[in-house]
PDB file of C-alpha atoms and ligand atoms in Angstrom:
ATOM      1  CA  UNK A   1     -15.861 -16.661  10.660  1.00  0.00           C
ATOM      2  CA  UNK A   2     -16.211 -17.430   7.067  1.00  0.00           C
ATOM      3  CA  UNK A   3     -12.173 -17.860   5.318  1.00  0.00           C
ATOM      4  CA  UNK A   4     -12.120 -17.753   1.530  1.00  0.00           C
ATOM      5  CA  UNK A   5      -8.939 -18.593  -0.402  1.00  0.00           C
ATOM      6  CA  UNK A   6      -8.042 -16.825  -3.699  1.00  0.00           C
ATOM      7  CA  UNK A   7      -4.759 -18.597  -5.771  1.00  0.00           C
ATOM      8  CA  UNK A   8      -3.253 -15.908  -7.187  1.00  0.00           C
ATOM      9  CA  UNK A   9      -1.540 -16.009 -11.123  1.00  0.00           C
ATOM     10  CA  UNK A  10       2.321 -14.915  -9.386  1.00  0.00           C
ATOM     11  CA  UNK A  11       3.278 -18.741  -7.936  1.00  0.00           C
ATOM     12  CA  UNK A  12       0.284 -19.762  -7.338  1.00  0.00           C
ATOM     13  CA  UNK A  13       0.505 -17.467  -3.634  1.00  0.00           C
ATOM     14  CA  UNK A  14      -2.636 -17.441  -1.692  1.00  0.00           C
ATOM     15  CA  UNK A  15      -4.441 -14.626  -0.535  1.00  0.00           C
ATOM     16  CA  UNK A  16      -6.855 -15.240   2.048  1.00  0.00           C
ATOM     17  CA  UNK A  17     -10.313 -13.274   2.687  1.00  0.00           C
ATOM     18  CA  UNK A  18     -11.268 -13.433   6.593  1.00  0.00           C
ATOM     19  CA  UNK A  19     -14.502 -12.257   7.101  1.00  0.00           C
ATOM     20  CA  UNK A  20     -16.721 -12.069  10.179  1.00  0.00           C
ATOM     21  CA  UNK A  21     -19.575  -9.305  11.552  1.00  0.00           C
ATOM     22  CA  UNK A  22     -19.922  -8.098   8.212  1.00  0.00           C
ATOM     23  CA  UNK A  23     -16.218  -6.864   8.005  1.00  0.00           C
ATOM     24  CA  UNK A  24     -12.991  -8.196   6.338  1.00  0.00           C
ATOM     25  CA  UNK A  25      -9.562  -8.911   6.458  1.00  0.00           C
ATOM     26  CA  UNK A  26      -6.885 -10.215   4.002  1.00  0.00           C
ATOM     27  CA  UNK A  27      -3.861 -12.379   4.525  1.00  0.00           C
ATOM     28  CA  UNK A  28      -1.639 -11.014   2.315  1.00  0.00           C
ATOM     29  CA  UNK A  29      -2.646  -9.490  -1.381  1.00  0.00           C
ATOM     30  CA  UNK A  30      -1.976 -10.981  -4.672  1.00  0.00           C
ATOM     31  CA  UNK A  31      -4.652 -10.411  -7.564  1.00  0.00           C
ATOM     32  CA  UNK A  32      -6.776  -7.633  -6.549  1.00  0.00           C
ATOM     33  CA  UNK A  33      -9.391  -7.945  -9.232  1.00  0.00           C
ATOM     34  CA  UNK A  34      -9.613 -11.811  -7.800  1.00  0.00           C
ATOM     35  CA  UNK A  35     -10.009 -10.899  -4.483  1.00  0.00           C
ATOM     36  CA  UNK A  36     -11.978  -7.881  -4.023  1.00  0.00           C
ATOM     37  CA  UNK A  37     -15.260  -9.377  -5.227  1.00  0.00           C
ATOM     38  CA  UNK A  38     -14.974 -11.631  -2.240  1.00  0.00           C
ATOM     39  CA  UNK A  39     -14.724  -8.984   0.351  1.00  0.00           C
ATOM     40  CA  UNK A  40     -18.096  -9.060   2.840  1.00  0.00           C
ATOM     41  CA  UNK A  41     -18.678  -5.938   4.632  1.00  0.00           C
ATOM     42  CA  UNK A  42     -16.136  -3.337   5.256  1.00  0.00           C
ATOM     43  CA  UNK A  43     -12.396  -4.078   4.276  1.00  0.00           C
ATOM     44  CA  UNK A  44     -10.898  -3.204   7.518  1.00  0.00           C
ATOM     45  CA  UNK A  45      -7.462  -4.354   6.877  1.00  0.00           C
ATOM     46  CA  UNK A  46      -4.151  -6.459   5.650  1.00  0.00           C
ATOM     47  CA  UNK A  47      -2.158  -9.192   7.821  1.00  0.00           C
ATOM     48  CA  UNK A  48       1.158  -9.636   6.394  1.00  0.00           C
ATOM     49  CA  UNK A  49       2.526 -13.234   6.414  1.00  0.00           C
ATOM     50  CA  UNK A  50       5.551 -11.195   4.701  1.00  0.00           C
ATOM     51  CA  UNK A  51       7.191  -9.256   1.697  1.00  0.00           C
ATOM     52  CA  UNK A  52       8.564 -11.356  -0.866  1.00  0.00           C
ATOM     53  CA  UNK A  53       6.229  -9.637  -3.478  1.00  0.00           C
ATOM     54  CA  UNK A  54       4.288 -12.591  -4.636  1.00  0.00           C
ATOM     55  CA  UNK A  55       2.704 -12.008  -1.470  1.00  0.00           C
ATOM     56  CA  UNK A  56       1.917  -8.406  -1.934  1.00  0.00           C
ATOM     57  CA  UNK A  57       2.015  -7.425  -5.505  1.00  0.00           C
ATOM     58  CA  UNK A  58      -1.615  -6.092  -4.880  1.00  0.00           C
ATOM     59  CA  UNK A  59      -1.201  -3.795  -1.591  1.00  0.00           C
ATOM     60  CA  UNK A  60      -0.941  -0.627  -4.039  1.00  0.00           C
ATOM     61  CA  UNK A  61      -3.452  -1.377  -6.392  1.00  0.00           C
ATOM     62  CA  UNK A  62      -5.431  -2.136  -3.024  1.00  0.00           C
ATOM     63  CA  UNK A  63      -4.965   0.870  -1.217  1.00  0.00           C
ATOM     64  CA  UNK A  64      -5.304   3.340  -4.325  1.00  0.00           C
ATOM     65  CA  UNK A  65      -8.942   2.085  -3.758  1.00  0.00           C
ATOM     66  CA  UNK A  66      -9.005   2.018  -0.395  1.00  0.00           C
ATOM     67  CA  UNK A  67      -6.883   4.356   1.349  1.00  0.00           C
ATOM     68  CA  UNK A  68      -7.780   3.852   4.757  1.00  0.00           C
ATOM     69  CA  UNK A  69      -7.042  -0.086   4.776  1.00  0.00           C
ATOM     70  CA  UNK A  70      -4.335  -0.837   7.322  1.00  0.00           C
ATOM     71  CA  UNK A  71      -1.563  -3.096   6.950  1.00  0.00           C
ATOM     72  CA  UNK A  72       0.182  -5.031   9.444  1.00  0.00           C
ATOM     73  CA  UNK A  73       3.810  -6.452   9.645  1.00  0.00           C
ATOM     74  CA  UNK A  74       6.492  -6.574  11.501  1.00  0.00           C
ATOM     75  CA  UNK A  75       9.995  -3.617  11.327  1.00  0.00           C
ATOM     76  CA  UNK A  76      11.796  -6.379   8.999  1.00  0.00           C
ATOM     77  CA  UNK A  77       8.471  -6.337   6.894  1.00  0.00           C
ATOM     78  CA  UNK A  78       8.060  -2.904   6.251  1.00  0.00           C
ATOM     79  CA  UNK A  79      11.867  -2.544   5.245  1.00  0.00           C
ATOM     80  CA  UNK A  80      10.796  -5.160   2.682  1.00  0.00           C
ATOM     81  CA  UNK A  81       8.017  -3.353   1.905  1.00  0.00           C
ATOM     82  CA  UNK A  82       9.989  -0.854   0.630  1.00  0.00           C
ATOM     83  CA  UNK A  83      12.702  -1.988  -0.886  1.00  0.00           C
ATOM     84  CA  UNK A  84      12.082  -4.218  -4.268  1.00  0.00           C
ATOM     85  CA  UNK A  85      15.817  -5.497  -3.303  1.00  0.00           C
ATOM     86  CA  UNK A  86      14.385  -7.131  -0.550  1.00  0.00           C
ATOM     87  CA  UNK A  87      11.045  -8.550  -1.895  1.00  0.00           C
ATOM     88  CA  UNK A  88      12.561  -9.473  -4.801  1.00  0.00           C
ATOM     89  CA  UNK A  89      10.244  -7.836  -7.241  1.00  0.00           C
ATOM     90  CA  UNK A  90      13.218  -6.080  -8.807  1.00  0.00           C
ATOM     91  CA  UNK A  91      14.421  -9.473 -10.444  1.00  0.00           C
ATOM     92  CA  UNK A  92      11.330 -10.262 -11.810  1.00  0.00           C
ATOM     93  CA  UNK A  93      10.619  -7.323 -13.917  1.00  0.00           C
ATOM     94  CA  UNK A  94       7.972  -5.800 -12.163  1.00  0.00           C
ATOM     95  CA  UNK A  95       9.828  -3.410  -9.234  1.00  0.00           C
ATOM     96  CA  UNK A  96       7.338  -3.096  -6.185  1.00  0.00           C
ATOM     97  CA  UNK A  97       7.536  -0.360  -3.631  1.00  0.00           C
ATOM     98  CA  UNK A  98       4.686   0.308  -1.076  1.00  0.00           C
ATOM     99  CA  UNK A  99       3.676   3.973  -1.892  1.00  0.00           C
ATOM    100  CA  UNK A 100       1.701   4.168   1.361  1.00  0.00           C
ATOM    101  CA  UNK A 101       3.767   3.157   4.079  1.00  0.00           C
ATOM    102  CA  UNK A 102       1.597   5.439   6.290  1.00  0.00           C
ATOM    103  CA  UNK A 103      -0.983   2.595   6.155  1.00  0.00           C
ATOM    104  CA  UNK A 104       1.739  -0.078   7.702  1.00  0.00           C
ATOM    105  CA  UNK A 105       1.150  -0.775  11.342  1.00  0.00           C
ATOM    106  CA  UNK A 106       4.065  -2.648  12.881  1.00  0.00           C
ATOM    107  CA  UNK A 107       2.976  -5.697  15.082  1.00  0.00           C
ATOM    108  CA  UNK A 108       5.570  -6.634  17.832  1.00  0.00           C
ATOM    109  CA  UNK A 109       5.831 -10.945  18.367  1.00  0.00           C
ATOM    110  CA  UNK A 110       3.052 -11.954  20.343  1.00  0.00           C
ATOM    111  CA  UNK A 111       0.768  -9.081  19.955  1.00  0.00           C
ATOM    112  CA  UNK A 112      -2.707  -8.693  18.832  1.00  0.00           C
ATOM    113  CA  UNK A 113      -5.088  -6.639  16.299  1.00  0.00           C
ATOM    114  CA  UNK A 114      -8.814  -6.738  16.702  1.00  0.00           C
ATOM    115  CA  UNK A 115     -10.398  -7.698  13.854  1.00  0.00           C
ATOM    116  CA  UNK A 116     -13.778  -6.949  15.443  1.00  0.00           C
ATOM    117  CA  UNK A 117     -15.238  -7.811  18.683  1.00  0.00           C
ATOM    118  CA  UNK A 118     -14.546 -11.005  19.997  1.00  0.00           C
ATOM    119  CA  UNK A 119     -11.683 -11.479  17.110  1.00  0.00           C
ATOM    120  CA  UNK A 120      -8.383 -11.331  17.258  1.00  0.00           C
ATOM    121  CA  UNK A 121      -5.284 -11.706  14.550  1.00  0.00           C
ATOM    122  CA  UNK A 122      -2.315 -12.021  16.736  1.00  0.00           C
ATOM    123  CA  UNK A 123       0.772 -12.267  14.756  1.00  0.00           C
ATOM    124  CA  UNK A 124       3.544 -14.684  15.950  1.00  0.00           C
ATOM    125  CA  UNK A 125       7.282 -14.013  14.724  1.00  0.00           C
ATOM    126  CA  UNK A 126       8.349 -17.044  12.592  1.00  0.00           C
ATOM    127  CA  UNK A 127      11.341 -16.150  10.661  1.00  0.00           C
ATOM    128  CA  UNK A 128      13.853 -18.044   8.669  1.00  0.00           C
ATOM    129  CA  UNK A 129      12.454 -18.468   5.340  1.00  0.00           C
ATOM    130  CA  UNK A 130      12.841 -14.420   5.247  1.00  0.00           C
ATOM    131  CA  UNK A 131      13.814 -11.976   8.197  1.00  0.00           C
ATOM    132  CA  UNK A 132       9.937 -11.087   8.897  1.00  0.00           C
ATOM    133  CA  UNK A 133       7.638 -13.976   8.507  1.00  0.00           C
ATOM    134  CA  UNK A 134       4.503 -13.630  10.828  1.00  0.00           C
ATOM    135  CA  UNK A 135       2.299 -16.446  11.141  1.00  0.00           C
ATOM    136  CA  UNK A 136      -1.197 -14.895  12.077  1.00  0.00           C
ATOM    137  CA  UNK A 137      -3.510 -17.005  14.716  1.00  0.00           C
ATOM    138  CA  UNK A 138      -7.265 -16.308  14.017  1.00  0.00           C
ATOM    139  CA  UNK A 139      -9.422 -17.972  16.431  1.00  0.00           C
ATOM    140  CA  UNK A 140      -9.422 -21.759  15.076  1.00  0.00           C
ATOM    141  CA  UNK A 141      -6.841 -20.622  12.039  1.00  0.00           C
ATOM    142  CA  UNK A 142      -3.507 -20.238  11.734  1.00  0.00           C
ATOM    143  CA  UNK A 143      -2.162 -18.467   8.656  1.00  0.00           C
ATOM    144  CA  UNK A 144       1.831 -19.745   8.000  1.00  0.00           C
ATOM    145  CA  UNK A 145       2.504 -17.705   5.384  1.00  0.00           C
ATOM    146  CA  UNK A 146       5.840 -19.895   3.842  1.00  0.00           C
ATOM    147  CA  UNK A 147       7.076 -20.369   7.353  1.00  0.00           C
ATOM    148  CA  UNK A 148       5.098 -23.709   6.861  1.00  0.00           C
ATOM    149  CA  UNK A 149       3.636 -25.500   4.514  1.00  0.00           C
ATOM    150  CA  UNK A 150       2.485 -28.806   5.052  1.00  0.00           C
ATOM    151  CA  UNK A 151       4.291 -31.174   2.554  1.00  0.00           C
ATOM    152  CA  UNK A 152       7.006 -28.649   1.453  1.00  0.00           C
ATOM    153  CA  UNK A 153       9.928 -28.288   2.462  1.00  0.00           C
ATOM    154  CA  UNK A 154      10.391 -24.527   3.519  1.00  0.00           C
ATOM    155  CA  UNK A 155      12.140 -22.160   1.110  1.00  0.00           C
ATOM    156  CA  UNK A 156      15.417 -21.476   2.395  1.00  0.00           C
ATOM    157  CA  UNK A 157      17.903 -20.737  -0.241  1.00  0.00           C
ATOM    158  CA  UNK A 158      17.049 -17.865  -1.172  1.00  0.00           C
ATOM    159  CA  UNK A 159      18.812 -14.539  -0.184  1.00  0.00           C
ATOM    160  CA  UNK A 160      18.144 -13.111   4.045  1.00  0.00           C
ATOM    161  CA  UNK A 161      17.035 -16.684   4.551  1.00  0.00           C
ATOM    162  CA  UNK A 162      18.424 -19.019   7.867  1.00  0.00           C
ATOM    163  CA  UNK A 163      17.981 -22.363   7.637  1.00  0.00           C
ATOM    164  CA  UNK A 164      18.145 -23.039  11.018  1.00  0.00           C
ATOM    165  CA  UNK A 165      15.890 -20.343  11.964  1.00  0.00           C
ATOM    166  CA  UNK A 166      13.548 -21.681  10.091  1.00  0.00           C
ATOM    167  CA  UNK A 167      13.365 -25.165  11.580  1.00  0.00           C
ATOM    168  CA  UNK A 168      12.744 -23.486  14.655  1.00  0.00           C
ATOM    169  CA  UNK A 169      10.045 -21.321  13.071  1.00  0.00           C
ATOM    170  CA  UNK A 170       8.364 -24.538  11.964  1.00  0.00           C
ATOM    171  CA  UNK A 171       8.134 -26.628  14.904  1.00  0.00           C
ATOM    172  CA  UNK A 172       6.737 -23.538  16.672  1.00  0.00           C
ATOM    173  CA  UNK A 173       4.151 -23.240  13.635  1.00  0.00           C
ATOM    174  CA  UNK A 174       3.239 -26.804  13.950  1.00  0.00           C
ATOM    175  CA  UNK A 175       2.942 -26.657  17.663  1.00  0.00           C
ATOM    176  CA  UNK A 176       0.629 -23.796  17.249  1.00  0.00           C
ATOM    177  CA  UNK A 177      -1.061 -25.793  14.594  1.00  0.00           C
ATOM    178  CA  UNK A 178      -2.163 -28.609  16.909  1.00  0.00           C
ATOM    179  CA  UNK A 179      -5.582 -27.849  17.096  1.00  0.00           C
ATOM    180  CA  UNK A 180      -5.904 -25.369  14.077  1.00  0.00           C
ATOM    181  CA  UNK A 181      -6.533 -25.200  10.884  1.00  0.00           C
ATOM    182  CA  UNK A 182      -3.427 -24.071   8.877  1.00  0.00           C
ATOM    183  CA  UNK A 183      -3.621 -22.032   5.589  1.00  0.00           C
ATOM    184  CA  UNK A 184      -0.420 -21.930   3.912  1.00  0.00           C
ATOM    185  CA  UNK A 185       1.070 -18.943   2.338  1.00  0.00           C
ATOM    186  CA  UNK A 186       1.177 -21.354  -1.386  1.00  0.00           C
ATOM    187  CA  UNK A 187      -1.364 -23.874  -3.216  1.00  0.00           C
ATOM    188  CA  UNK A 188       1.435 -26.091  -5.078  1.00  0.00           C
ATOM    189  CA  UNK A 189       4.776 -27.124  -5.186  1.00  0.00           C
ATOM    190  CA  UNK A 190       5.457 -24.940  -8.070  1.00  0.00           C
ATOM    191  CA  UNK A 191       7.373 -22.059  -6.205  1.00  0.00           C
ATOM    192  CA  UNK A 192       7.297 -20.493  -3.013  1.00  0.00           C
ATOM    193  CA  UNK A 193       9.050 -17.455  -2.688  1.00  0.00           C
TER     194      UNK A 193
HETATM  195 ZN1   ZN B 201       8.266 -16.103   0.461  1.00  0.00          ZN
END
């Protein structure tokens, strides 16, 4: 499994490339132009860590490419998904809506996509930071999205955010984490939303 890391020019979010058997997935989708020219193989799909739109500022630009790329969240995701109230977008002068929600596959806690054979992204519920973070286990990886982030502490004053929640969400991230590698959902301290 080769993992390849993009930091994208919205908050310095990461988008991550997964790629294995000649096919790829992202985790999450910033700067397209960026990330694209990374992809190995087919692009299969999109793994949500969740909507705040620095995360996914690229899904339309993405899919108006590729049409049949999936992409997987949870309910609470998609609602974000569309609605730039809920990712935020609207207050930062660039209003995001998903205009494909056909492509959105909704992933209950604990289940499992196959990414190809032998590989699977199962997606974990960790909210608190927002309503519908996912943290995504990949074989030796574990993608926290901004449910953790080693060295920050996680965003939680920001609107549809529980703090408490999310101290649960992180000590069931860092348990998961034990023997992992994690890839947080940010590069710097700058922002994280
Ligand atoms: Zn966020």
């Amino acid at each position: 499994m080769i993992i390849q890391r993009v930091i994208n020019s919205v908050f310095n979010s990461c988008s991550y490339i997964v790629s294995e058997a000649n096919r790829s997935w992202l985790v999450d989708c910033g700067d397209v132009d960026q990330i694209l020219p990374l992809v190995i193989g087919t692009l299969c799909g999109v793994l949500l860590t969740h909507a705040h739109f620095d995360h996914i500022y690229g899904l339309n630009a993405l899919l108006s490419r590729y049409p049949s790329v999936l992409v997987y969240t949870c309910r609470a995701g998609l609602e974000g998904l569309l609605s730039d109230k809920l990712n935020f977008s609207r207050y930062y002068g660039d209003p995001i809506v998903l205009d494909r929600p056909g492509n959105v596959r909704i992933m209950g806690d604990g289940e499992a996509v196959n990414l190809v054979d032998g590989l699977q992204g199962r997606a974990v519920y960790t909210p608190g930071h927002s309503p519908d973070c996912v943290t995504w286990i990949i074989g030796d990886a574990v993608f926290t999205g901004d449910s953790y982030i080693p060295g920050l502490k996680t965003v939680t004053n920001i609107p549809h955010s529980d703090k408490a929640l999310a101290a649960q969400s992180e000590a069931v991230v860092k348990r998961l984490a034990e023997h992992r590698t994690i890839y947080p959902g940010h590069a710097s301290a700058m922002l994280t939303l």
